[in-house]
Short mmCIF file of C-alpha atoms in Angstrom, two decimals:
data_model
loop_
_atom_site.label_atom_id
_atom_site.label_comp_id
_atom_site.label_asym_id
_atom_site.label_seq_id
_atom_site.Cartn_x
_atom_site.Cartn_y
_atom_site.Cartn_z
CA UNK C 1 0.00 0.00 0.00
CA UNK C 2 1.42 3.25 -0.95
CA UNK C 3 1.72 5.97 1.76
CA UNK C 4 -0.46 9.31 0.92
CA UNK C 5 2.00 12.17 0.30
CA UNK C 6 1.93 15.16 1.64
CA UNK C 7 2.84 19.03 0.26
CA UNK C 8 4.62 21.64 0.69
CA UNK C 9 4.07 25.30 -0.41
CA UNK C 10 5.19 28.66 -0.51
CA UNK C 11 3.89 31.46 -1.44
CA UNK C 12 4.40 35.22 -0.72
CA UNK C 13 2.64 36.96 2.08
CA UNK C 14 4.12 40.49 2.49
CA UNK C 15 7.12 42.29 3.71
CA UNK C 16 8.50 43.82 6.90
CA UNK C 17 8.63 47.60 7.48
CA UNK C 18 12.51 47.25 6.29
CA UNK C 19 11.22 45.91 2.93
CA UNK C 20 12.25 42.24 3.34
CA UNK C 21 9.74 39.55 2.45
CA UNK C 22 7.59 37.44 4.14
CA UNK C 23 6.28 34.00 3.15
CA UNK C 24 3.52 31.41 4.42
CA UNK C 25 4.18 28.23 4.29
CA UNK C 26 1.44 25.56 4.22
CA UNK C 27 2.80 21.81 4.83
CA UNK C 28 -0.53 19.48 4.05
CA UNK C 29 -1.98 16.19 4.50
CA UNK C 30 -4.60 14.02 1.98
CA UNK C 31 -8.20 14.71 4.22
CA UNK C 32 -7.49 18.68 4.83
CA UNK C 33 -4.90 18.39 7.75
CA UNK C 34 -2.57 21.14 7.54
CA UNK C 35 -0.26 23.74 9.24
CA UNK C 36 0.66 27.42 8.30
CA UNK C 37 3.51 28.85 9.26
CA UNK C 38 5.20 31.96 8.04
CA UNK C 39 9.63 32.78 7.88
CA UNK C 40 8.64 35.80 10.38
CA UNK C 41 9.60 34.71 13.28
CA UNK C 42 9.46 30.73 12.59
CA UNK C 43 6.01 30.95 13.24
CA UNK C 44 3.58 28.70 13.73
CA UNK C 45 0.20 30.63 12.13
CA UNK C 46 -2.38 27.80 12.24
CA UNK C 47 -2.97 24.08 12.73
CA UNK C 48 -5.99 22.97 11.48
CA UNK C 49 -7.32 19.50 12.47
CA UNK C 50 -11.03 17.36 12.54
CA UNK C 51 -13.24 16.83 15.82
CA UNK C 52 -15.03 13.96 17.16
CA UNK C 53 -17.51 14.59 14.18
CA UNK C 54 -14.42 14.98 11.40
CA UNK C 55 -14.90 18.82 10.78
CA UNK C 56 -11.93 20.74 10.44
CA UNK C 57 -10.66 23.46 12.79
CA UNK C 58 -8.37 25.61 13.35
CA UNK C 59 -6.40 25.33 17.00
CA UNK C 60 -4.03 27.89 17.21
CA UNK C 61 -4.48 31.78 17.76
CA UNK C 62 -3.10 34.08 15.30
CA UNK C 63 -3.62 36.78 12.81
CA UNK C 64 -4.46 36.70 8.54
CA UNK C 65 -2.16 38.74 7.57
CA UNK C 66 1.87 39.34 8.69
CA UNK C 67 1.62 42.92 9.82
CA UNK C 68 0.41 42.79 13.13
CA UNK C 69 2.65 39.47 14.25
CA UNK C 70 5.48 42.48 14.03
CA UNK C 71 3.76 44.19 16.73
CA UNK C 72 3.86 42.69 20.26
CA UNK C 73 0.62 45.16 21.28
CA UNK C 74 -1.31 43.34 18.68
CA UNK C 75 0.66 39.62 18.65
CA UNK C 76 1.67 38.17 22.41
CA UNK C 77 4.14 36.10 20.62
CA UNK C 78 1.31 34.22 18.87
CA UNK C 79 2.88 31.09 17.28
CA UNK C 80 6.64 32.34 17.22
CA UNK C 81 9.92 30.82 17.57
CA UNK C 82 10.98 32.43 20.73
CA UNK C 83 15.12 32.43 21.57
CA UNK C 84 18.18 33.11 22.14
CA UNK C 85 16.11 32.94 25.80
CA UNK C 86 12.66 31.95 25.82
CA UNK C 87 11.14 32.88 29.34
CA UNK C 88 12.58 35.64 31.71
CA UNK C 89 15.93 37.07 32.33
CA UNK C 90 15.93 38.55 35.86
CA UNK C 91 17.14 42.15 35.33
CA UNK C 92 18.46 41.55 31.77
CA UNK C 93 21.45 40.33 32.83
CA UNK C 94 23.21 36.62 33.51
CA UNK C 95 27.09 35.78 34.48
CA UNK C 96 28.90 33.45 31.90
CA UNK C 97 32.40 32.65 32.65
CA UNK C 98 32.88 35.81 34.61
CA UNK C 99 31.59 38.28 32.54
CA UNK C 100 28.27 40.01 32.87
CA UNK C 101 25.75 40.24 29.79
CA UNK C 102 23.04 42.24 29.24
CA UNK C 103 20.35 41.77 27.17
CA UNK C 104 17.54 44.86 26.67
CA UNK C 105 14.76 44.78 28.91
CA UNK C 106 11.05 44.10 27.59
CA UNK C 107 8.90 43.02 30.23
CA UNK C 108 9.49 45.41 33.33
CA UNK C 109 13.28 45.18 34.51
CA UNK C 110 13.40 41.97 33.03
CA UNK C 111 13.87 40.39 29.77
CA UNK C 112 11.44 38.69 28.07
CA UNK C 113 11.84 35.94 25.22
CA UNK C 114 15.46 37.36 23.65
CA UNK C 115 14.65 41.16 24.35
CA UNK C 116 12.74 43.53 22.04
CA UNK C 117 14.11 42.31 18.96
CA UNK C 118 14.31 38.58 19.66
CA UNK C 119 14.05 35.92 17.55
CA UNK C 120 10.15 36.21 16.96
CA UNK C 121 11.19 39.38 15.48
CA UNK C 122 13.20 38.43 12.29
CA UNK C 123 13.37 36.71 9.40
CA UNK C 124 14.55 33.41 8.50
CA UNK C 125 15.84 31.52 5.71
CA UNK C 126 12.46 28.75 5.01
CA UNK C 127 13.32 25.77 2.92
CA UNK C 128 10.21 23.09 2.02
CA UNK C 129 10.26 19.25 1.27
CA UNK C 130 8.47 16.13 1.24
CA UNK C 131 9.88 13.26 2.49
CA UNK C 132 8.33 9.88 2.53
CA UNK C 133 5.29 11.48 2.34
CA UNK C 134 5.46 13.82 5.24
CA UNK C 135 5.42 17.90 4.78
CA UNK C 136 8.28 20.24 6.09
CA UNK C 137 9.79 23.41 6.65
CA UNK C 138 13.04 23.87 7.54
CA UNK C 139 13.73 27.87 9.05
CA UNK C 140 17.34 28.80 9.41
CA UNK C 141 19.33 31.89 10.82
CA UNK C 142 22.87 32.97 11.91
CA UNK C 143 22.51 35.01 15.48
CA UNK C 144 24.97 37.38 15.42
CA UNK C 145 27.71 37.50 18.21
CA UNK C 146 25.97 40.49 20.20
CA UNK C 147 22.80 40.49 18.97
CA UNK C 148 20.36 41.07 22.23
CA UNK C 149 23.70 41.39 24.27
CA UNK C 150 24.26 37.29 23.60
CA UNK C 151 27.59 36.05 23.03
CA UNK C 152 28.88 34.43 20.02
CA UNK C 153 27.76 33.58 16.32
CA UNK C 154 24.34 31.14 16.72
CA UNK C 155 23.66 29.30 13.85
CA UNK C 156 19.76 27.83 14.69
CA UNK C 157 17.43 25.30 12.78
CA UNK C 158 13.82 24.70 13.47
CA UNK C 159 12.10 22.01 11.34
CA UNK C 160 8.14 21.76 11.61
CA UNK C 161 7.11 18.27 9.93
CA UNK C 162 3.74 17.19 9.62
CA UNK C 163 2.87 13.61 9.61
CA UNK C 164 0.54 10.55 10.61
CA UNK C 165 0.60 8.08 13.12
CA UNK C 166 -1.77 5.21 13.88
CA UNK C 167 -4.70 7.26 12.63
CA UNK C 168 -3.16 10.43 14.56
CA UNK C 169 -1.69 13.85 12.92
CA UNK C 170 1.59 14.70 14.24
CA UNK C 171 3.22 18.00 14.32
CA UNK C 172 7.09 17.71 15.01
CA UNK C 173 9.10 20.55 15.91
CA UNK C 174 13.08 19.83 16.41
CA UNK C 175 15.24 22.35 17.08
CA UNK C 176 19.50 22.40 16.43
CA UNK C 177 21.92 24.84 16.94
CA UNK C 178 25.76 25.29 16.79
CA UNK C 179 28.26 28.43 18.27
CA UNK C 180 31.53 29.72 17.89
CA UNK C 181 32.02 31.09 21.47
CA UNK C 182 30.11 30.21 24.97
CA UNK C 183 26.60 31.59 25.11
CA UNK C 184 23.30 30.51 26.18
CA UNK C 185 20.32 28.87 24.85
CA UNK C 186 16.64 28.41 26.01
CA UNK C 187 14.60 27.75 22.71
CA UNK C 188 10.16 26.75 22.36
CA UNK C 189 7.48 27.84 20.33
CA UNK C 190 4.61 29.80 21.91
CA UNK C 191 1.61 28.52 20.46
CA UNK C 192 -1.45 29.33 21.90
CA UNK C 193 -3.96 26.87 21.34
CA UNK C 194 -7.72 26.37 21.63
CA UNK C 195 -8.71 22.80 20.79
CA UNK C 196 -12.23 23.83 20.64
CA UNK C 197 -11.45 26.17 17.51
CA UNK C 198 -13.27 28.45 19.20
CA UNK C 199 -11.46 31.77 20.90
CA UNK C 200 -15.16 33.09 21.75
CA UNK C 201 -15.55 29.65 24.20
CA UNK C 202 -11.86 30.00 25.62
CA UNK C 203 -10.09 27.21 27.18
CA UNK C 204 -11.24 27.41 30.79
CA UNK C 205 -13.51 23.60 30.19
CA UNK C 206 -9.99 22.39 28.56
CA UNK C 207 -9.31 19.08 30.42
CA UNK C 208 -5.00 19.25 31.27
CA UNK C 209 -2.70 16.32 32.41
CA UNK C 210 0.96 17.10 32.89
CA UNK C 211 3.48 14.86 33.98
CA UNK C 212 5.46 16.90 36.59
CA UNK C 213 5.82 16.12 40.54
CA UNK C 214 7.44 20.04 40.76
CA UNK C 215 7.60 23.30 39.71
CA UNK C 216 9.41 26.39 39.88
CA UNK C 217 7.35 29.11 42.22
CA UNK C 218 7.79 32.63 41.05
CA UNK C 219 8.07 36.31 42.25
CA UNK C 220 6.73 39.24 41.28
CA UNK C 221 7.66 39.82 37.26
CA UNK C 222 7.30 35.91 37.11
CA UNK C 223 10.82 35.57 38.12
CA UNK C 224 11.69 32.12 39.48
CA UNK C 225 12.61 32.16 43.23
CA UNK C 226 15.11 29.65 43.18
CA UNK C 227 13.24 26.86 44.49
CA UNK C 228 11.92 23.55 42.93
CA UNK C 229 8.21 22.80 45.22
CA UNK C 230 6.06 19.87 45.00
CA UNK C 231 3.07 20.17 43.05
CA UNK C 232 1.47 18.28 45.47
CA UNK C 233 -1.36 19.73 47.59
CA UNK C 234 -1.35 22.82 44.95
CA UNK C 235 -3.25 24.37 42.34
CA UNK C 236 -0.45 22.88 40.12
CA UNK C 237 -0.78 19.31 40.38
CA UNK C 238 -2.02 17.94 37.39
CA UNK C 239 -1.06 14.64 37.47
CA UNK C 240 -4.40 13.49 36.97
CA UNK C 241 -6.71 15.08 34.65
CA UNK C 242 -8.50 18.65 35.42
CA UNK C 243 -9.97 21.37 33.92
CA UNK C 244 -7.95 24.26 33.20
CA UNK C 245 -10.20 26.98 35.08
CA UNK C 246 -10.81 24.64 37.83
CA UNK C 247 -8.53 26.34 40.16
CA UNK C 248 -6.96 29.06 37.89
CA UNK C 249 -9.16 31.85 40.46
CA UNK C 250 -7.98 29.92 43.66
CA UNK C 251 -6.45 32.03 46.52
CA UNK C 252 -3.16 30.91 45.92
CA UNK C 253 -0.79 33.78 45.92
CA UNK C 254 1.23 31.91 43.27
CA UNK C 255 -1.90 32.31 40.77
CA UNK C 256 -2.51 36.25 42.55
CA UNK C 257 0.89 37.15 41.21
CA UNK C 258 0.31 36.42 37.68
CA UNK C 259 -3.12 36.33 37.40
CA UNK C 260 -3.35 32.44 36.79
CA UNK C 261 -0.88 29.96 35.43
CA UNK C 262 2.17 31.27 34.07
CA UNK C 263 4.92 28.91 35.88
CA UNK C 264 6.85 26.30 34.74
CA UNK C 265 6.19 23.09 35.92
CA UNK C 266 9.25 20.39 36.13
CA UNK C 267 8.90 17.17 33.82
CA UNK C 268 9.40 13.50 35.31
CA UNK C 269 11.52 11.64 33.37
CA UNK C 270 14.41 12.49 30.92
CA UNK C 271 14.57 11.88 26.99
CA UNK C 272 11.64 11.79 24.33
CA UNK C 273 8.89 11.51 27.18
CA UNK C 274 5.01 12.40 27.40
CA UNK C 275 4.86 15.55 29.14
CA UNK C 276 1.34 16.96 28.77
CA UNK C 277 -2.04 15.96 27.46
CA UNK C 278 -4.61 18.90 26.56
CA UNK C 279 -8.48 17.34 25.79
CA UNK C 280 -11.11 19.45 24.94
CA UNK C 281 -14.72 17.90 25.87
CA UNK C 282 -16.78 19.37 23.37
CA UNK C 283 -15.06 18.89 20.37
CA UNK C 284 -13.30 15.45 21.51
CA UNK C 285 -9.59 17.06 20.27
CA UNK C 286 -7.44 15.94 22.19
CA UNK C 287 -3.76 17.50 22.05
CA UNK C 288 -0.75 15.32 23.77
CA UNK C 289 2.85 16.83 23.67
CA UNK C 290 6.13 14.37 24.30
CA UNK C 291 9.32 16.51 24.27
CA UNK C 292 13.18 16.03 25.42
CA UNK C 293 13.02 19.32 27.39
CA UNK C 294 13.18 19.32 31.49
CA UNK C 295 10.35 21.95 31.30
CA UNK C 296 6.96 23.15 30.35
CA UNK C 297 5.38 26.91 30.54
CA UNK C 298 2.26 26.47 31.21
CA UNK C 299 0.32 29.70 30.52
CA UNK C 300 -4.13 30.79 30.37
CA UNK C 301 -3.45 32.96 28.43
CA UNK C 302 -4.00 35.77 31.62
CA UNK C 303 -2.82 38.77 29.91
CA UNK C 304 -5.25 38.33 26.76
CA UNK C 305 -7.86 41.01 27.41
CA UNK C 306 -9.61 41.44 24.19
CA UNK C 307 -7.60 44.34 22.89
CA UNK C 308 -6.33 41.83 19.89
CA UNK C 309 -8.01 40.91 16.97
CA UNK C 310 -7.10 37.54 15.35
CA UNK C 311 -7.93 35.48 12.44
CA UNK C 312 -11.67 36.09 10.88
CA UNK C 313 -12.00 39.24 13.26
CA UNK C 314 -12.59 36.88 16.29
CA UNK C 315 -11.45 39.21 19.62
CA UNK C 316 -9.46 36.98 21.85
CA UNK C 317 -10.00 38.11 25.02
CA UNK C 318 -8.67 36.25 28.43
CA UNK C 319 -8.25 32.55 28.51
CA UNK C 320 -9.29 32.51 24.54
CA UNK C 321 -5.99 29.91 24.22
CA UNK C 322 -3.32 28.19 26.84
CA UNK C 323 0.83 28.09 26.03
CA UNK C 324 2.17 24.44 27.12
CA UNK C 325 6.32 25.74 26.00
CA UNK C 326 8.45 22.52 26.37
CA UNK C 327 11.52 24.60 27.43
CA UNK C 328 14.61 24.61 29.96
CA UNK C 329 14.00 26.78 33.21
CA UNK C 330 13.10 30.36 33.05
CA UNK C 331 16.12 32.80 34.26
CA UNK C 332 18.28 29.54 34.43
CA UNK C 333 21.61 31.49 33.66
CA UNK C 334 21.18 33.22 37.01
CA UNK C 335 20.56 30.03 39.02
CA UNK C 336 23.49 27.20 38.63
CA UNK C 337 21.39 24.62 40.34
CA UNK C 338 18.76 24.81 37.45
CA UNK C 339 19.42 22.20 34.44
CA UNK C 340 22.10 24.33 32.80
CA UNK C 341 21.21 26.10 29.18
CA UNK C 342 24.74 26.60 28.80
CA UNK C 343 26.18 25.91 24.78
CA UNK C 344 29.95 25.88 24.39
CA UNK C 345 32.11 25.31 20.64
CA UNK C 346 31.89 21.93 19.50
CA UNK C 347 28.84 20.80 20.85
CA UNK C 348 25.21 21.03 18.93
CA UNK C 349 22.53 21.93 20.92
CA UNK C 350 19.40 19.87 20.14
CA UNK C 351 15.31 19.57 21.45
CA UNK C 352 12.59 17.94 20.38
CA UNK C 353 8.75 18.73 20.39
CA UNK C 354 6.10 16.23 19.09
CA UNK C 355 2.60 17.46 19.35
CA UNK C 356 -0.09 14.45 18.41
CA UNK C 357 -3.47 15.16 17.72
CA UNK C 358 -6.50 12.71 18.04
CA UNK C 359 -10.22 12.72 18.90
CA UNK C 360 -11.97 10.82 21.51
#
């Protein structure tokens, strides 16, 4: 039996205010399955996928048209490839062998996803193919040495392949990168989904699973503490299945600080492992994410307040998606106890992200 093949296309979707041009991507599947992305920012712009009743729908927040993903007022990092750092710096600053660097603040004092300019902010190089029948993109870019205030030359990969799996539709993401002098590294893509395909509905009724004993408690500015706490006995135990909004209001000053979830939550295991499984009831998606990262963000969507306008003019306003960002530890450069994000000359950093996608 021959395996269905898959496409890949390109086709021109604007420029940046610099006049450089932008291109969406669409990788495809035989029965509609798809993914968008566009070379601005390696971003993910829509995954489209069937419910319980085999109607198509698109998960992921975004926008139609490139414009406003160049404007983080209008585009909380919808989708994007987020680096050198994703998560918080604490000040902007982190020692590397003895030397202090300093990356611009964006969020407060802090540093927020590579600085103002980071890697959600540029353009990379997008090559497509087709390889025993599965759809990809391949997005390269060299980093400059000093670009953000990060050391040395980066060059970065991230491949998005589309594929099937025992009557599941996968979406891979794998990640590689290579330097010429000591620098750090903390890379994820912040997808905001909605398995319901529905923004309006929000993702408070979402059912989540994660597979973490621990998680990283936070200050004000969603700065880790230090500390690694048990999940256990918190509103961040979900070792067993519960809905998102179940506790995201409790009185837990953990959820006051931020608003709701927007902590990172420490994986069991090590290697290729199941980390989280999202399940929406009313559609029967069901959205389960194995990655090689220690890490996951997991963020309501708090800071949505219906000042952005996505696709088809739908308002997302709070809680309209959820981020689960397989990732290493937010401000781990400042805290050597964390799982180091450290990348020297000579070694090749790599990750891993499979997102699976079923009904039931």
């Amino acid at each position: 039996m021959s395996t269905p093949t898959g496409r890949a296309d390109r086709r021109h979707w604007g420029q940046t205010p610099a006049g450089e041009a932008i291109h969406l991507y669409t990788l495809a599947l035989p029965g509609g399955v798809q993914a968008t992305l566009t070379d601005f920012g390696a971003t993910l712009v829509g995954v489209c996928v069937p419910d319980r009743r085999g109607v198509l729908g698109d998960v992921v927040l975004g926008h139609d048209q490139p414009g406003p993903y160049a404007d983080h007022a209008t585009s909380p990092y919808f989708g994007a490839t987020v680096g050198r750092y994703a998560n918080r710096i604490a000040g902007g600053q982190f020692p590397l062998d003895g030397q202090v660097y300093r990356v611009p603040p964006n969020d407060g004092d802090n540093a927020l996803h590579g600085g103002p300019q980071g890697f959600d902010h540029r353009v990379w190089h997008g090559e497509t193919r087709v390889e025993a029948g599965r759809p990809a993109v391949t997005f390269t870019r060299l980093s400059v040495d000093g670009e953000m205030g990060f050391p040395g030359n980066l060059r970065v990969t991230v491949t998005y392949t589309l594929g099937e799996l025992d009557g599941a539709h996968t979406l891979e993401i794998d990640y590689h990168a290579v330097t010429d002098a000591p620098t750090v590294l903390n890379l994820t893509n912040h997808a905001y989904w909605n398995l319901m395909a529905d923004p309006s509905r929000g993702v408070l009724e979402h059912e989540l699973t994660v597979h973490a004993s621990a998680f990283t408690p936070v200050r004000a500015g969603g700065i880790p503490t230090g500390e690694v706490r048990p999940v256990a006995g918190t509103p961040f135990d979900f070792r067993t299945p519960r809905p998102v909004g179940e506790r995201v209001d409790a009185p837990d000053e953990q959820l006051t600080l931020v608003g709701g979830y927007d902590h990172n939550l420490v994986l069991d295991g090590t290697g290729l492992r199941l980390a989280a499984v999202l399940h929406d009831p009313h559609s029967g998606r069901e959205l389960t994410i194995h990655t090689t990262e220690p890490g996951v963000q997991v963020y309501s969507g708090n800071f949505l307040d219906g000042s952005v306008t996505g696709k088809h003019g739908q308002v997302y306003a709070k809680h309209a998606g959820m981020c689960l960002e397989t990732q290493h530890f937010p401000d781990s450069p400042n805290w050597p106890d964390f799982p180091s994000t450290r990348l020297d000359p000579g070694q090749t950093f790599t990750s891993r992200t499979v997102h699976t996608f079923r009904v039931r």
